[in-house]
Amino acid sequence: MCSRLFGLLGFVVLLFYISNEASGMEERFTDSSDEYPESLQPSNEFLDSFEPSSEPPDLLPLFSNQVPRSFQAQPSMSKYSAFVVFGDSYSDNGHARAPQHNDSFAAKPAVGGRFCDGPVWNEYLVQKLANSEQSNITFLNYAYNGAHINNTLSNSFPNPVPDTGEQIQTYLTELENYVKHPTSAKGLAGNILHTIWIGINPILSIWRSTSYGNETLHPGTFLTPELVEKVDKQVAELNKQLLLLLNNASVSEFQSDFLIMTIPPLTFTDLAVTQAAQQAKGDVTLARKYITLLGELTDDYNQKLVSSIQSIRRQQSMYRGVQNFLHRKKRGSRVTLFDTVKFWNDVKSEPQKFGIQSLGSCYTNTQKPPCKQPDHFMYWDILHPSSILHDDLSTAVKTVIDGLDQ
C-alpha cells in the first residue's frame, strides 16, 4: 500500500512540474545548462529577392510525388507516411496557390516558380525518403517565397503571402478534415515528418530597418535592447506556432517528428554585401559594420531558437516519462534541430566535397542571362542556394532524421 501511495505522489509531483514548465516556456530563451552547437557561437563573418513573377510557372514539378495543398492518401508501410513543409523561399517548391499570391512565384529563368535552378531540398528529401523506404509518401508543401514568421511583426509589404502561422493553420484545418473524413484508413498510418525552416526574411527586415541610413553604429553595441526585443518576439512567435502543432488534437492522432532548422549565415550572400555597400555609400568601414550587425542578428536569432527548442524537448521528454509511467505504447512527438550553420560552414570549408566549384552566385544580374552551369555554384542568385546545394542539404537532413531511431 505504501509503495502505491509513494508512486502516486511521485506521479502528481511530475505532473505539477510539467505544468509549470509549460506555462513558463514561452518566456524562456536562454538556459546556461545547455550548450549551443559550436557553429552557433557568435561570429562576425561576412536577402529583397529578385523580381517575382505574376504568372504561375509553366513547368511541371520535377518530382512526381509533389502533392501540394491536398491530402492524397497512399497506403504506406514506410517510416513516414507524410512529409509536411513550412517555410519561405528556401523551401517553396512552386506549389499551386491562390491567385492573389501568384506574384510570389519566382520569374524565369528560375525553374518552376522556385527561387532556384531546380528542385529545392525538401523535394530531394521526399524522393530519398521514398526510395529508402521503397514506398510512397504524401508530400505537403505550405512554404511561400517571401514568407515571415508573423506578418504583423516584420512584413510591411501589401498583400503579403501567408506567414508560417497561417501556413500551419491551413495544414491543421486540412488535417482535421482528413481525420474526420479519411479517404483511406491506411493513408496516414505511419509517422508524419514536419519541418519548419523560417527566419531569414524577418532578420533581413530588422537589419534593413536598423542599418539603412544609420551612420552611428558602434562596435560592441550593435545589438541594442530594441533589436534584442525584436528578435525575442520572432522566436517567441515561432515557439508558439510549434507548440500549436505539438498540442493539436488532430496531429496527436499520428506519431509525428518535428525538425526545426536554424537559418544560414546571411553574411555569406552577395545580397548582403551588395546592400551593405550601397547603404554605406562608399564608406567601407560603415559597410563592414552593417555586415557585422547582420551577422550578430542572425547569431542572436539562432541561439535563441536553439534554446527555445531545447526547452520544448525537455518538456516532451517529461511527457514521454509520464506516458511510460502509464504504460502507453504510443511514443509521442519528437522534436529535433538541424544545425544549418554548421552545414553552411562545412560547404564553405570544403566545397569540392559537395560538388561545388564556386562559393559565389550563378545569377547576379537580372538584366543578363545566368551562368551556363549553375550546378557549379553554391548560390543560384544573390540570396538563394543552387539546386546542387539543396541536394547536398537534403542528404545532411536525412542523416539527422535517420539518426532519430538510433
XYZ file of C-alpha atoms in Angstrom:
406
model
C 0.000 0.000 0.000
C 2.785 2.461 0.911
C 4.635 1.811 -2.331
C 1.486 2.597 -4.336
C 0.952 5.818 -2.387
C 4.545 6.902 -2.983
C 4.211 6.039 -6.673
C 1.023 8.094 -6.974
C 2.614 11.000 -5.102
C 5.594 10.940 -7.465
C 3.284 10.976 -10.464
C 1.377 14.010 -9.112
C 4.640 15.876 -8.466
C 5.797 15.110 -12.020
C 2.567 16.440 -13.500
C 2.848 19.617 -11.408
C 6.410 20.139 -12.623
C 5.404 19.647 -16.247
C 2.587 22.179 -15.855
C 4.998 24.783 -14.511
C 7.459 24.058 -17.315
C 4.797 24.529 -19.992
C 3.411 27.754 -18.516
C 6.777 29.465 -18.372
C 8.356 28.145 -21.529
C 7.373 30.935 -23.884
C 9.261 33.456 -21.757
C 12.474 31.433 -21.518
C 15.005 31.764 -24.303
C 18.297 31.153 -22.521
C 19.476 28.281 -20.387
C 23.044 28.026 -19.200
C 22.647 24.297 -18.620
C 22.511 23.595 -22.375
C 25.420 24.359 -24.652
C 24.819 25.698 -28.131
C 26.230 23.872 -31.140
C 29.718 25.136 -31.883
C 28.589 26.703 -35.146
C 26.058 28.884 -33.330
C 28.619 30.722 -31.242
C 28.578 34.461 -32.085
C 30.618 35.400 -35.139
C 31.231 38.494 -37.217
C 31.718 36.761 -40.559
C 30.965 38.009 -43.643
C 18.255 38.830 -48.612
C 14.506 41.639 -51.079
C 14.535 38.983 -53.660
C 14.628 39.256 -57.431
C 11.524 40.434 -59.229
C 8.761 37.861 -58.714
C 6.516 36.627 -61.464
C 2.799 37.377 -61.604
C 2.167 34.279 -63.713
C 2.103 30.679 -62.490
C 5.118 28.717 -63.731
C 4.510 26.688 -66.863
C 6.990 23.997 -65.874
C 5.729 20.860 -64.182
C 7.197 19.809 -60.845
C 10.420 17.884 -61.356
C 9.316 15.211 -58.907
C 6.094 13.318 -59.451
C 5.297 12.956 -55.747
C 4.644 16.667 -55.264
C 1.166 16.857 -53.720
C 0.520 20.469 -52.704
C -2.484 21.602 -50.718
C -4.491 18.387 -50.698
C -4.149 15.089 -48.907
C -3.684 12.223 -51.330
C -3.733 9.232 -49.064
C -1.465 6.423 -50.221
C -1.069 3.121 -48.390
C 2.381 3.049 -46.896
C 4.343 0.794 -44.591
C 7.252 3.242 -44.520
C 8.653 5.097 -41.537
C 6.896 8.245 -42.769
C 3.544 8.237 -44.469
C 3.601 12.032 -44.943
C 6.106 14.876 -45.155
C 4.878 18.398 -44.304
C 6.905 21.554 -45.013
C 6.529 25.100 -43.657
C 8.824 27.973 -44.551
C 9.935 30.589 -47.073
C 11.680 30.725 -50.464
C 14.352 28.290 -49.304
C 11.557 25.680 -49.097
C 8.874 26.803 -51.602
C 8.738 24.187 -54.367
C 6.491 26.198 -56.675
C 3.273 24.574 -55.443
C -0.145 25.770 -56.553
C -1.537 28.747 -54.630
C -4.442 31.148 -54.524
C -4.496 33.629 -57.446
C -3.817 36.594 -55.164
C -0.443 35.057 -54.321
C 0.648 34.196 -57.859
C 3.051 37.133 -57.759
C 5.129 35.155 -55.267
C 6.277 32.761 -57.979
C 9.896 33.341 -58.970
C 10.232 34.656 -62.514
C 12.219 32.924 -65.228
C 14.982 31.904 -65.632
C 14.235 30.384 -62.206
C 12.717 26.928 -62.598
C 9.092 26.120 -61.837
C 8.347 29.173 -59.707
C 11.115 28.343 -57.244
C 13.907 30.782 -56.440
C 16.309 28.165 -57.710
C 17.634 26.491 -60.848
C 15.895 23.220 -59.966
C 14.338 21.281 -57.095
C 14.737 22.528 -53.531
C 15.888 20.459 -50.555
C 12.505 19.063 -49.475
C 11.819 17.751 -52.979
C 15.100 15.884 -52.928
C 14.436 14.691 -49.389
C 10.976 13.264 -50.040
C 12.415 11.385 -53.015
C 15.219 9.952 -50.865
C 12.817 9.016 -48.089
C 10.526 7.261 -50.554
C 13.436 5.438 -52.205
C 14.987 4.281 -48.939
C 11.657 3.017 -47.638
C 10.548 1.717 -51.044
C 7.177 3.326 -50.546
C 5.089 6.358 -51.425
C 4.962 9.372 -49.127
C 2.281 12.070 -49.136
C 4.112 15.373 -49.688
C 2.555 18.638 -48.460
C 4.442 21.871 -49.046
C 2.960 25.025 -47.470
C 6.050 27.234 -47.785
C 5.879 30.564 -49.629
C 8.519 32.682 -51.269
C 8.940 35.781 -49.099
C 7.267 34.308 -46.010
C 7.806 35.678 -42.491
C 7.111 34.135 -39.087
C 4.371 36.670 -38.368
C 3.475 39.325 -40.930
C 2.386 41.810 -38.279
C 5.842 41.763 -36.692
C 8.116 42.360 -39.671
C 6.395 42.271 -43.061
C 5.334 45.679 -44.370
C 4.517 44.509 -47.913
C 0.912 44.895 -49.085
C -0.952 41.624 -49.656
C 1.764 39.519 -48.005
C 1.984 35.783 -48.558
C 0.903 33.512 -45.689
C 3.358 33.568 -42.808
C 4.225 30.327 -41.035
C 1.392 30.884 -38.578
C -1.114 30.936 -41.458
C 0.638 28.023 -43.165
C 0.357 25.911 -40.025
C -3.284 26.869 -39.504
C -4.139 25.850 -43.078
C -2.468 22.498 -42.523
C -4.274 21.913 -39.232
C -7.631 22.690 -40.849
C -6.954 20.243 -43.670
C -5.652 17.624 -41.256
C -8.738 17.954 -39.051
C -10.953 17.400 -42.086
C -8.872 14.388 -43.043
C -9.127 12.890 -39.548
C -12.905 13.334 -39.613
C -13.314 12.020 -43.157
C -10.300 9.855 -44.085
C -10.235 8.676 -47.684
C -8.216 5.636 -46.678
C -7.708 4.019 -43.309
C -4.059 3.476 -44.144
C -3.409 6.824 -45.813
C -1.502 8.346 -42.901
C -0.920 5.169 -40.950
C 2.759 5.810 -40.381
C 4.661 8.710 -38.853
C 4.378 12.273 -40.149
C 7.533 14.332 -40.597
C 7.064 18.093 -40.144
C 9.800 20.604 -40.951
C 9.947 24.334 -40.219
C 12.663 26.498 -41.761
C 11.929 30.177 -41.257
C 13.563 33.387 -40.051
C 15.582 34.759 -42.964
C 13.087 37.399 -44.058
C 12.343 38.693 -40.531
C 16.046 39.050 -39.748
C 16.690 40.842 -43.033
C 13.755 43.147 -42.354
C 15.091 44.015 -38.893
C 18.567 44.524 -40.353
C 17.393 46.837 -43.107
C 15.235 48.931 -40.804
C 18.209 49.409 -38.486
C 21.119 49.850 -40.869
C 19.587 51.879 -43.679
C 20.640 55.466 -43.166
C 22.226 54.686 -39.795
C 25.749 56.075 -39.601
C 26.148 55.804 -35.824
C 26.760 52.086 -35.368
C 29.403 51.364 -32.749
C 31.304 48.071 -32.394
C 30.257 46.100 -29.333
C 26.849 47.753 -29.108
C 25.242 46.691 -32.374
C 22.558 44.623 -30.647
C 20.686 47.333 -28.798
C 17.891 46.411 -26.342
C 15.391 47.381 -29.034
C 16.903 44.933 -31.530
C 17.138 42.177 -28.934
C 13.443 42.645 -28.177
C 12.563 42.385 -31.875
C 14.457 39.116 -32.215
C 12.885 37.819 -28.996
C 9.414 38.443 -30.418
C 10.242 36.490 -33.580
C 11.470 33.468 -31.623
C 8.543 33.658 -29.188
C 6.095 33.632 -32.106
C 7.780 30.644 -33.736
C 7.813 28.890 -30.374
C 4.057 29.482 -30.072
C 3.456 28.109 -33.565
C 5.404 24.942 -32.840
C 3.510 24.407 -29.587
C 0.261 24.810 -31.524
C 1.342 21.922 -33.733
C 2.533 19.776 -30.859
C -0.642 20.237 -28.828
C -3.147 19.904 -31.666
C -5.583 17.031 -31.228
C -5.557 16.051 -34.912
C -1.754 15.998 -35.054
C -1.764 13.884 -31.895
C -3.709 11.226 -33.784
C -0.440 10.371 -35.541
C 3.112 9.702 -34.462
C 4.967 12.836 -35.541
C 8.510 14.100 -35.832
C 9.297 17.824 -35.962
C 12.544 19.058 -37.499
C 13.352 22.729 -36.873
C 16.163 24.277 -38.906
C 18.305 27.238 -37.928
C 18.878 29.892 -40.592
C 22.172 30.005 -42.527
C 24.848 32.703 -42.236
C 23.317 35.511 -44.297
C 26.589 37.416 -44.440
C 27.761 34.809 -46.965
C 25.349 36.136 -49.594
C 26.116 38.570 -52.391
C 22.884 40.342 -51.485
C 24.107 41.257 -48.006
C 27.462 42.522 -49.235
C 25.894 44.495 -52.087
C 23.168 46.114 -49.992
C 25.594 46.967 -47.201
C 27.903 48.695 -49.690
C 25.020 50.590 -51.290
C 23.710 51.873 -47.967
C 27.206 52.824 -46.788
C 27.648 54.953 -49.942
C 31.277 54.078 -50.412
C 32.221 54.059 -46.730
C 33.984 50.695 -46.438
C 34.177 50.832 -42.646
C 30.464 51.531 -42.332
C 29.654 48.740 -44.795
C 31.604 46.316 -42.631
C 29.632 47.468 -39.601
C 26.396 46.757 -41.453
C 27.639 43.261 -42.282
C 28.692 42.702 -38.675
C 25.248 43.776 -37.490
C 23.583 41.267 -39.818
C 25.853 38.524 -38.507
C 25.023 39.359 -34.907
C 21.286 39.460 -35.599
C 21.494 36.059 -37.284
C 23.503 34.582 -34.424
C 21.131 36.019 -31.825
C 18.100 34.565 -33.598
C 19.697 31.134 -33.966
C 20.931 30.956 -30.388
C 17.512 31.863 -29.003
C 15.809 29.440 -31.368
C 18.094 26.653 -30.165
C 17.377 27.492 -26.526
C 13.641 27.596 -27.198
C 13.659 24.194 -28.905
C 15.757 22.730 -26.103
C 13.077 23.822 -23.628
C 10.384 22.179 -25.727
C 12.428 18.994 -25.974
C 12.782 18.848 -22.209
C 9.024 19.194 -21.890
C 8.466 16.440 -24.477
C 10.903 14.203 -22.609
C 8.919 14.659 -19.403
C 5.658 13.883 -21.190
C 7.201 10.679 -22.527
C 8.134 9.829 -18.957
C 4.501 10.210 -17.932
C 3.394 8.065 -20.872
C 5.834 5.345 -19.856
C 4.529 5.577 -16.287
C 1.015 4.996 -17.605
C 2.282 2.157 -19.839
C 1.141 3.833 -23.037
C 2.524 2.322 -26.223
C 2.470 5.481 -28.327
C 5.890 7.141 -28.211
C 4.590 10.688 -28.707
C 6.085 13.513 -30.757
C 9.811 14.053 -31.204
C 11.367 17.470 -31.768
C 14.879 17.871 -33.137
C 17.118 20.597 -34.539
C 19.119 20.766 -37.735
C 22.257 22.896 -37.478
C 22.119 24.721 -40.819
C 25.013 26.966 -39.823
C 27.359 24.017 -39.437
C 26.284 22.626 -42.794
C 26.879 26.007 -44.479
C 30.302 26.302 -42.868
C 31.196 22.767 -43.941
C 30.336 23.613 -47.546
C 32.337 26.813 -47.400
C 35.353 24.983 -45.949
C 35.344 22.100 -48.440
C 33.115 22.991 -51.406
C 34.593 20.316 -53.679
C 33.415 17.666 -51.230
C 29.876 18.775 -52.025
C 30.403 19.026 -55.772
C 30.626 22.824 -55.705
C 33.338 24.734 -57.543
C 32.418 28.310 -56.626
C 31.040 29.819 -53.414
C 29.527 32.642 -55.445
C 26.269 33.111 -57.357
C 25.271 31.984 -60.835
C 22.670 34.682 -61.493
C 23.688 38.104 -60.225
C 22.156 40.497 -62.751
C 18.518 40.284 -63.844
C 19.426 42.205 -66.998
C 21.766 39.424 -68.100
C 21.338 35.672 -68.537
C 22.503 33.353 -65.754
C 25.658 31.312 -65.964
C 25.604 28.184 -68.104
C 26.482 25.766 -65.299
C 24.572 26.699 -62.132
C 25.410 23.328 -60.589
C 28.981 24.600 -60.139
C 27.853 27.354 -57.760
C 26.808 27.436 -54.115
C 24.126 30.041 -54.852
C 21.652 30.295 -57.688
C 21.139 34.053 -57.290
C 22.432 36.651 -54.844
C 20.408 35.128 -51.992
C 19.098 31.659 -52.765
C 21.054 28.383 -52.835
C 21.580 26.450 -56.042
C 19.802 23.157 -56.602
C 23.013 21.203 -56.062
C 23.355 22.763 -52.610
C 19.712 21.892 -51.904
C 20.526 18.291 -52.863
C 23.521 18.265 -50.520
C 21.366 19.778 -47.780
C 18.724 17.081 -48.186
C 21.390 14.427 -47.690
C 22.546 16.085 -44.465
C 18.963 16.429 -43.218
C 18.230 12.785 -43.979
C 21.267 11.768 -41.934
C 19.815 13.613 -38.936
C 16.395 12.035 -39.476
C 17.867 8.554 -39.819
C 19.635 9.058 -36.502
C 16.422 9.678 -34.567
C 15.837 5.965 -34.017
C 19.422 5.126 -33.121
